[in-house]
Amino acid sequence: MTTMSLKGSRALLDAGRTTRFQALAVLLAASLLSACSPGQSGGSPSGETSAPSTATPTGSAGTPTGTLPPDAETSVPAPAPEPSAVPSGPGQGNAELAITVTPAEGEPEVNYTLVCAGGVPAAESEHPAADAACAALKENAGLLAPSAPATDKVCTEQYGGPQKATVSGIVDGVPVDAAFSRTNGCEISAWDAAKDVLGAAGGA
């Protein structure tokens, strides 16, 4: 009776061990399958690629191929050159001029206003010889733009007086900015040619 009880106990122990071993084997297999299953780990699976990024084409967006961007096209037509001086010879006789004459150094300036239309002085002219001045400008539109003496021209060394004058404004639509004096023969000739416009200030 005792021997049979011992054998039964051993059989039960062996059966329990076998059951536990099988259970451990099942758990181990389940763990291995879980570790190998995709999507279970926190990281991304090996070989998985991210979404492709949008590539930016080279060059400015919206610019057709072979066309320069607007900021590269800088060529503009050159403005027409302004006339450098009123040409000599008869003109239209239209003028708006401010004339300043200095009789001598230290003396007060004398100012004139000359406005001509068709060689005739306008009412707003304030000039001692407006009729003669407007007629002179119509006869020679380049009267107030004397050419510079040629380099080979010799101006006589003569002194005509301390008078100086400046004339600025417009003659026949062309800007005028001239200066006159009487310090040598060339300057005296230019003054005498424009004397109707410059007036008689200073006795010249």
PDB file of C-alpha atoms in Angstrom:
ATOM      1  CA  MET A   1       0.000   0.000   0.000  1.00  0.00           C
ATOM      2  CA  THR A   2       2.791   2.383   0.812  1.00  0.00           C
ATOM      3  CA  THR A   3       4.685   1.502  -2.365  1.00  0.00           C
ATOM      4  CA  MET A   4       1.667   2.202  -4.528  1.00  0.00           C
ATOM      5  CA  SER A   5       1.112   5.595  -2.879  1.00  0.00           C
ATOM      6  CA  LEU A   6       4.700   6.632  -3.580  1.00  0.00           C
ATOM      7  CA  LYS A   7       4.429   5.624  -7.203  1.00  0.00           C
ATOM      8  CA  GLY A   8       1.214   7.590  -7.566  1.00  0.00           C
ATOM      9  CA  SER A   9       2.756  10.653  -6.025  1.00  0.00           C
ATOM     10  CA  ARG A  10       5.710  10.459  -8.385  1.00  0.00           C
ATOM     11  CA  ALA A  11       3.420  10.104 -11.353  1.00  0.00           C
ATOM     12  CA  LEU A  12       1.512  13.190 -10.287  1.00  0.00           C
ATOM     13  CA  LEU A  13       4.749  15.146  -9.850  1.00  0.00           C
ATOM     14  CA  ASP A  14       5.966  14.094 -13.276  1.00  0.00           C
ATOM     15  CA  ALA A  15       2.653  15.057 -14.840  1.00  0.00           C
ATOM     16  CA  GLY A  16       2.756  18.482 -13.159  1.00  0.00           C
ATOM     17  CA  ARG A  17       6.277  19.114 -14.347  1.00  0.00           C
ATOM     18  CA  THR A  18       5.335  18.193 -17.889  1.00  0.00           C
ATOM     19  CA  THR A  19       2.350  20.535 -17.793  1.00  0.00           C
ATOM     20  CA  ARG A  20       4.424  23.437 -16.457  1.00  0.00           C
ATOM     21  CA  PHE A  21       7.106  22.814 -19.096  1.00  0.00           C
ATOM     22  CA  GLN A  22       4.493  22.855 -21.848  1.00  0.00           C
ATOM     23  CA  ALA A  23       2.992  26.059 -20.455  1.00  0.00           C
ATOM     24  CA  LEU A  24       6.420  27.725 -20.359  1.00  0.00           C
ATOM     25  CA  ALA A  25       7.091  26.598 -23.911  1.00  0.00           C
ATOM     26  CA  VAL A  26       3.792  28.087 -25.074  1.00  0.00           C
ATOM     27  CA  LEU A  27       4.528  31.384 -23.294  1.00  0.00           C
ATOM     28  CA  LEU A  28       8.027  31.519 -24.765  1.00  0.00           C
ATOM     29  CA  ALA A  29       6.714  30.890 -28.262  1.00  0.00           C
ATOM     30  CA  ALA A  30       4.065  33.570 -27.812  1.00  0.00           C
ATOM     31  CA  SER A  31       6.702  36.032 -26.635  1.00  0.00           C
ATOM     32  CA  LEU A  32       8.885  35.313 -29.658  1.00  0.00           C
ATOM     33  CA  LEU A  33       5.947  35.751 -32.024  1.00  0.00           C
ATOM     34  CA  SER A  34       5.008  39.024 -30.333  1.00  0.00           C
ATOM     35  CA  ALA A  35       8.558  40.373 -30.676  1.00  0.00           C
ATOM     36  CA  CYS A  36       8.705  39.488 -34.360  1.00  0.00           C
ATOM     37  CA  SER A  37       5.226  40.821 -35.198  1.00  0.00           C
ATOM     38  CA  PRO A  38       5.356  44.149 -37.239  1.00  0.00           C
ATOM     39  CA  GLY A  39       3.860  47.320 -35.762  1.00  0.00           C
ATOM     40  CA  GLN A  40       4.251  46.218 -32.131  1.00  0.00           C
ATOM     41  CA  SER A  41       7.533  48.000 -31.338  1.00  0.00           C
ATOM     42  CA  GLY A  42       7.793  51.780 -30.704  1.00  0.00           C
ATOM     43  CA  GLY A  43      10.156  52.422 -33.632  1.00  0.00           C
ATOM     44  CA  SER A  44       9.464  52.300 -37.320  1.00  0.00           C
ATOM     45  CA  PRO A  45      10.111  48.928 -39.016  1.00  0.00           C
ATOM     46  CA  SER A  46      13.364  48.576 -40.861  1.00  0.00           C
ATOM     47  CA  GLY A  47      13.120  49.557 -44.498  1.00  0.00           C
ATOM     48  CA  GLU A  48      10.096  51.840 -44.066  1.00  0.00           C
ATOM     49  CA  THR A  49      10.480  55.079 -46.051  1.00  0.00           C
ATOM     50  CA  SER A  50       9.057  58.447 -45.080  1.00  0.00           C
ATOM     51  CA  ALA A  51       6.756  60.456 -47.306  1.00  0.00           C
ATOM     52  CA  PRO A  52       8.655  62.003 -50.192  1.00  0.00           C
ATOM     53  CA  SER A  53       9.374  65.740 -49.808  1.00  0.00           C
ATOM     54  CA  THR A  54       8.253  68.159 -52.462  1.00  0.00           C
ATOM     55  CA  ALA A  55      11.247  69.226 -54.535  1.00  0.00           C
ATOM     56  CA  THR A  56      11.574  72.920 -55.400  1.00  0.00           C
ATOM     57  CA  PRO A  57      12.622  73.466 -59.006  1.00  0.00           C
ATOM     58  CA  THR A  58      15.654  75.647 -59.651  1.00  0.00           C
ATOM     59  CA  GLY A  59      14.907  79.225 -60.655  1.00  0.00           C
ATOM     60  CA  SER A  60      12.159  81.695 -59.848  1.00  0.00           C
ATOM     61  CA  ALA A  61       8.641  80.330 -59.569  1.00  0.00           C
ATOM     62  CA  GLY A  62       6.346  81.374 -62.343  1.00  0.00           C
ATOM     63  CA  THR A  63       9.142  82.409 -64.729  1.00  0.00           C
ATOM     64  CA  PRO A  64       8.899  80.609 -68.085  1.00  0.00           C
ATOM     65  CA  THR A  65      11.926  78.721 -69.256  1.00  0.00           C
ATOM     66  CA  GLY A  66      14.270  80.867 -71.304  1.00  0.00           C
ATOM     67  CA  THR A  67      12.761  84.176 -70.089  1.00  0.00           C
ATOM     68  CA  LEU A  68      14.720  86.617 -67.945  1.00  0.00           C
ATOM     69  CA  PRO A  69      13.080  87.713 -64.687  1.00  0.00           C
ATOM     70  CA  PRO A  70      11.608  91.224 -64.804  1.00  0.00           C
ATOM     71  CA  ASP A  71      14.347  92.696 -62.607  1.00  0.00           C
ATOM     72  CA  ALA A  72      17.006  91.589 -65.086  1.00  0.00           C
ATOM     73  CA  GLU A  73      15.528  93.550 -67.980  1.00  0.00           C
ATOM     74  CA  THR A  74      16.927  96.999 -67.229  1.00  0.00           C
ATOM     75  CA  SER A  75      17.380  98.434 -70.708  1.00  0.00           C
ATOM     76  CA  VAL A  76      15.298 101.557 -71.288  1.00  0.00           C
ATOM     77  CA  PRO A  77      15.334 103.977 -74.192  1.00  0.00           C
ATOM     78  CA  ALA A  78      17.692 106.899 -73.646  1.00  0.00           C
ATOM     79  CA  PRO A  79      15.957 110.269 -73.332  1.00  0.00           C
ATOM     80  CA  ALA A  80      16.314 112.632 -76.223  1.00  0.00           C
ATOM     81  CA  PRO A  81      19.150 115.107 -75.626  1.00  0.00           C
ATOM     82  CA  GLU A  82      18.120 118.646 -74.867  1.00  0.00           C
ATOM     83  CA  PRO A  83      19.303 121.381 -77.221  1.00  0.00           C
ATOM     84  CA  SER A  84      22.543 122.809 -75.840  1.00  0.00           C
ATOM     85  CA  ALA A  85      21.957 126.318 -77.229  1.00  0.00           C
ATOM     86  CA  VAL A  86      19.595 128.334 -79.346  1.00  0.00           C
ATOM     87  CA  PRO A  87      20.838 128.251 -82.944  1.00  0.00           C
ATOM     88  CA  SER A  88      21.940 131.527 -84.472  1.00  0.00           C
ATOM     89  CA  GLY A  89      19.694 133.168 -87.020  1.00  0.00           C
ATOM     90  CA  PRO A  90      16.109 134.404 -87.080  1.00  0.00           C
ATOM     91  CA  GLY A  91      13.846 132.865 -84.459  1.00  0.00           C
ATOM     92  CA  GLN A  92      10.251 132.980 -83.276  1.00  0.00           C
ATOM     93  CA  GLY A  93      10.818 135.935 -80.980  1.00  0.00           C
ATOM     94  CA  ASN A  94       9.404 134.178 -77.899  1.00  0.00           C
ATOM     95  CA  ALA A  95      11.265 134.722 -74.646  1.00  0.00           C
ATOM     96  CA  GLU A  96      10.922 134.825 -70.871  1.00  0.00           C
ATOM     97  CA  LEU A  97      14.091 136.239 -69.332  1.00  0.00           C
ATOM     98  CA  ALA A  98      15.405 137.489 -66.005  1.00  0.00           C
ATOM     99  CA  ILE A  99      18.282 139.941 -66.478  1.00  0.00           C
ATOM    100  CA  THR A 100      20.638 141.156 -63.756  1.00  0.00           C
ATOM    101  CA  VAL A 101      23.225 143.854 -64.427  1.00  0.00           C
ATOM    102  CA  THR A 102      25.909 144.934 -61.958  1.00  0.00           C
ATOM    103  CA  PRO A 103      27.277 148.349 -63.003  1.00  0.00           C
ATOM    104  CA  ALA A 104      30.374 148.027 -60.834  1.00  0.00           C
ATOM    105  CA  GLU A 105      31.627 146.069 -57.851  1.00  0.00           C
ATOM    106  CA  GLY A 106      29.889 147.245 -54.710  1.00  0.00           C
ATOM    107  CA  GLU A 107      27.056 148.979 -56.586  1.00  0.00           C
ATOM    108  CA  PRO A 108      23.461 147.694 -56.373  1.00  0.00           C
ATOM    109  CA  GLU A 109      22.271 145.285 -59.026  1.00  0.00           C
ATOM    110  CA  VAL A 110      19.720 146.297 -61.635  1.00  0.00           C
ATOM    111  CA  ASN A 111      17.082 143.678 -62.460  1.00  0.00           C
ATOM    112  CA  TYR A 112      14.951 143.490 -65.598  1.00  0.00           C
ATOM    113  CA  THR A 113      12.178 141.179 -66.736  1.00  0.00           C
ATOM    114  CA  LEU A 114      11.693 140.632 -70.447  1.00  0.00           C
ATOM    115  CA  VAL A 115       8.752 138.695 -71.903  1.00  0.00           C
ATOM    116  CA  CYS A 116       8.372 138.532 -75.677  1.00  0.00           C
ATOM    117  CA  ALA A 117       5.772 136.891 -77.922  1.00  0.00           C
ATOM    118  CA  GLY A 118       6.460 136.827 -81.628  1.00  0.00           C
ATOM    119  CA  GLY A 119       9.098 139.537 -81.279  1.00  0.00           C
ATOM    120  CA  VAL A 120       6.741 141.883 -79.427  1.00  0.00           C
ATOM    121  CA  PRO A 121       7.106 142.678 -75.701  1.00  0.00           C
ATOM    122  CA  ALA A 122       4.320 141.478 -73.417  1.00  0.00           C
ATOM    123  CA  ALA A 123       2.665 143.702 -70.831  1.00  0.00           C
ATOM    124  CA  GLU A 124       4.523 142.074 -67.945  1.00  0.00           C
ATOM    125  CA  SER A 125       7.923 143.107 -69.311  1.00  0.00           C
ATOM    126  CA  GLU A 126       9.892 145.488 -67.091  1.00  0.00           C
ATOM    127  CA  HIS A 127      12.738 146.540 -69.354  1.00  0.00           C
ATOM    128  CA  PRO A 128      13.982 149.981 -70.450  1.00  0.00           C
ATOM    129  CA  ALA A 129      14.136 148.941 -74.134  1.00  0.00           C
ATOM    130  CA  ALA A 130      11.696 146.041 -74.389  1.00  0.00           C
ATOM    131  CA  ASP A 131      10.795 146.717 -78.047  1.00  0.00           C
ATOM    132  CA  ALA A 132      14.419 146.688 -79.173  1.00  0.00           C
ATOM    133  CA  ALA A 133      15.254 143.673 -76.997  1.00  0.00           C
ATOM    134  CA  CYS A 134      12.408 141.493 -78.351  1.00  0.00           C
ATOM    135  CA  ALA A 135      13.166 142.535 -81.922  1.00  0.00           C
ATOM    136  CA  ALA A 136      16.839 141.636 -81.432  1.00  0.00           C
ATOM    137  CA  LEU A 137      15.934 138.164 -80.117  1.00  0.00           C
ATOM    138  CA  LYS A 138      13.625 137.521 -83.075  1.00  0.00           C
ATOM    139  CA  GLU A 139      16.318 138.616 -85.501  1.00  0.00           C
ATOM    140  CA  ASN A 140      18.942 136.394 -83.852  1.00  0.00           C
ATOM    141  CA  ALA A 141      17.636 133.664 -81.520  1.00  0.00           C
ATOM    142  CA  GLY A 142      21.196 132.731 -80.511  1.00  0.00           C
ATOM    143  CA  LEU A 143      22.046 136.221 -79.337  1.00  0.00           C
ATOM    144  CA  LEU A 144      22.317 135.129 -75.699  1.00  0.00           C
ATOM    145  CA  ALA A 145      24.363 132.006 -76.418  1.00  0.00           C
ATOM    146  CA  PRO A 146      27.663 133.345 -77.740  1.00  0.00           C
ATOM    147  CA  SER A 147      30.100 130.617 -78.685  1.00  0.00           C
ATOM    148  CA  ALA A 148      33.313 130.296 -76.726  1.00  0.00           C
ATOM    149  CA  PRO A 149      36.352 131.780 -78.468  1.00  0.00           C
ATOM    150  CA  ALA A 150      38.368 129.294 -80.487  1.00  0.00           C
ATOM    151  CA  THR A 151      41.563 128.110 -78.850  1.00  0.00           C
ATOM    152  CA  ASP A 152      43.631 129.778 -81.575  1.00  0.00           C
ATOM    153  CA  LYS A 153      41.733 133.071 -81.343  1.00  0.00           C
ATOM    154  CA  VAL A 154      43.482 135.893 -79.538  1.00  0.00           C
ATOM    155  CA  CYS A 155      41.257 138.286 -77.580  1.00  0.00           C
ATOM    156  CA  THR A 156      42.578 141.826 -77.438  1.00  0.00           C
ATOM    157  CA  GLU A 157      43.744 142.912 -74.024  1.00  0.00           C
ATOM    158  CA  GLN A 158      41.457 145.837 -73.540  1.00  0.00           C
ATOM    159  CA  TYR A 159      39.264 146.731 -70.616  1.00  0.00           C
ATOM    160  CA  GLY A 160      35.769 147.913 -71.362  1.00  0.00           C
ATOM    161  CA  GLY A 161      34.584 148.539 -67.818  1.00  0.00           C
ATOM    162  CA  PRO A 162      33.526 146.752 -64.600  1.00  0.00           C
ATOM    163  CA  GLN A 163      30.010 145.937 -65.781  1.00  0.00           C
ATOM    164  CA  LYS A 164      28.768 142.363 -65.436  1.00  0.00           C
ATOM    165  CA  ALA A 165      25.456 140.804 -66.399  1.00  0.00           C
ATOM    166  CA  THR A 166      23.636 137.483 -66.200  1.00  0.00           C
ATOM    167  CA  VAL A 167      20.640 136.363 -68.248  1.00  0.00           C
ATOM    168  CA  SER A 168      18.546 133.267 -67.484  1.00  0.00           C
ATOM    169  CA  GLY A 169      15.277 131.969 -68.831  1.00  0.00           C
ATOM    170  CA  ILE A 170      13.930 130.571 -72.098  1.00  0.00           C
ATOM    171  CA  VAL A 171      14.241 131.708 -75.713  1.00  0.00           C
ATOM    172  CA  ASP A 172      12.086 129.887 -78.278  1.00  0.00           C
ATOM    173  CA  GLY A 173      11.617 126.990 -75.834  1.00  0.00           C
ATOM    174  CA  VAL A 174      15.344 126.508 -75.186  1.00  0.00           C
ATOM    175  CA  PRO A 175      16.860 127.211 -71.728  1.00  0.00           C
ATOM    176  CA  VAL A 176      19.305 130.112 -71.592  1.00  0.00           C
ATOM    177  CA  ASP A 177      21.893 130.785 -68.888  1.00  0.00           C
ATOM    178  CA  ALA A 178      24.528 133.298 -69.978  1.00  0.00           C
ATOM    179  CA  ALA A 179      27.050 135.605 -68.308  1.00  0.00           C
ATOM    180  CA  PHE A 180      28.588 138.745 -69.792  1.00  0.00           C
ATOM    181  CA  SER A 181      31.430 141.069 -68.854  1.00  0.00           C
ATOM    182  CA  ARG A 182      33.707 143.650 -70.518  1.00  0.00           C
ATOM    183  CA  THR A 183      37.158 142.459 -69.453  1.00  0.00           C
ATOM    184  CA  ASN A 184      38.659 141.812 -72.919  1.00  0.00           C
ATOM    185  CA  GLY A 185      37.961 142.295 -76.595  1.00  0.00           C
ATOM    186  CA  CYS A 186      35.969 139.057 -76.975  1.00  0.00           C
ATOM    187  CA  GLU A 187      33.761 139.785 -73.952  1.00  0.00           C
ATOM    188  CA  ILE A 188      33.184 143.347 -75.114  1.00  0.00           C
ATOM    189  CA  SER A 189      32.048 142.111 -78.539  1.00  0.00           C
ATOM    190  CA  ALA A 190      29.551 139.674 -76.963  1.00  0.00           C
ATOM    191  CA  TRP A 191      28.214 142.428 -74.679  1.00  0.00           C
ATOM    192  CA  ASP A 192      27.780 144.879 -77.528  1.00  0.00           C
ATOM    193  CA  ALA A 193      25.909 142.259 -79.592  1.00  0.00           C
ATOM    194  CA  ALA A 194      23.430 141.687 -76.744  1.00  0.00           C
ATOM    195  CA  LYS A 195      23.283 145.306 -75.526  1.00  0.00           C
ATOM    196  CA  ASP A 196      19.605 145.711 -76.449  1.00  0.00           C
ATOM    197  CA  VAL A 197      18.744 142.838 -74.100  1.00  0.00           C
ATOM    198  CA  LEU A 198      21.233 143.786 -71.370  1.00  0.00           C
ATOM    199  CA  GLY A 199      19.997 147.379 -71.197  1.00  0.00           C
ATOM    200  CA  ALA A 200      22.014 150.539 -70.622  1.00  0.00           C
ATOM    201  CA  ALA A 201      22.887 150.028 -66.952  1.00  0.00           C
ATOM    202  CA  GLY A 202      26.416 151.167 -66.216  1.00  0.00           C
ATOM    203  CA  GLY A 203      26.623 153.327 -69.325  1.00  0.00           C
ATOM    204  CA  ALA A 204      27.744 150.515 -71.639  1.00  0.00           C
TER     205      ALA A 204
END
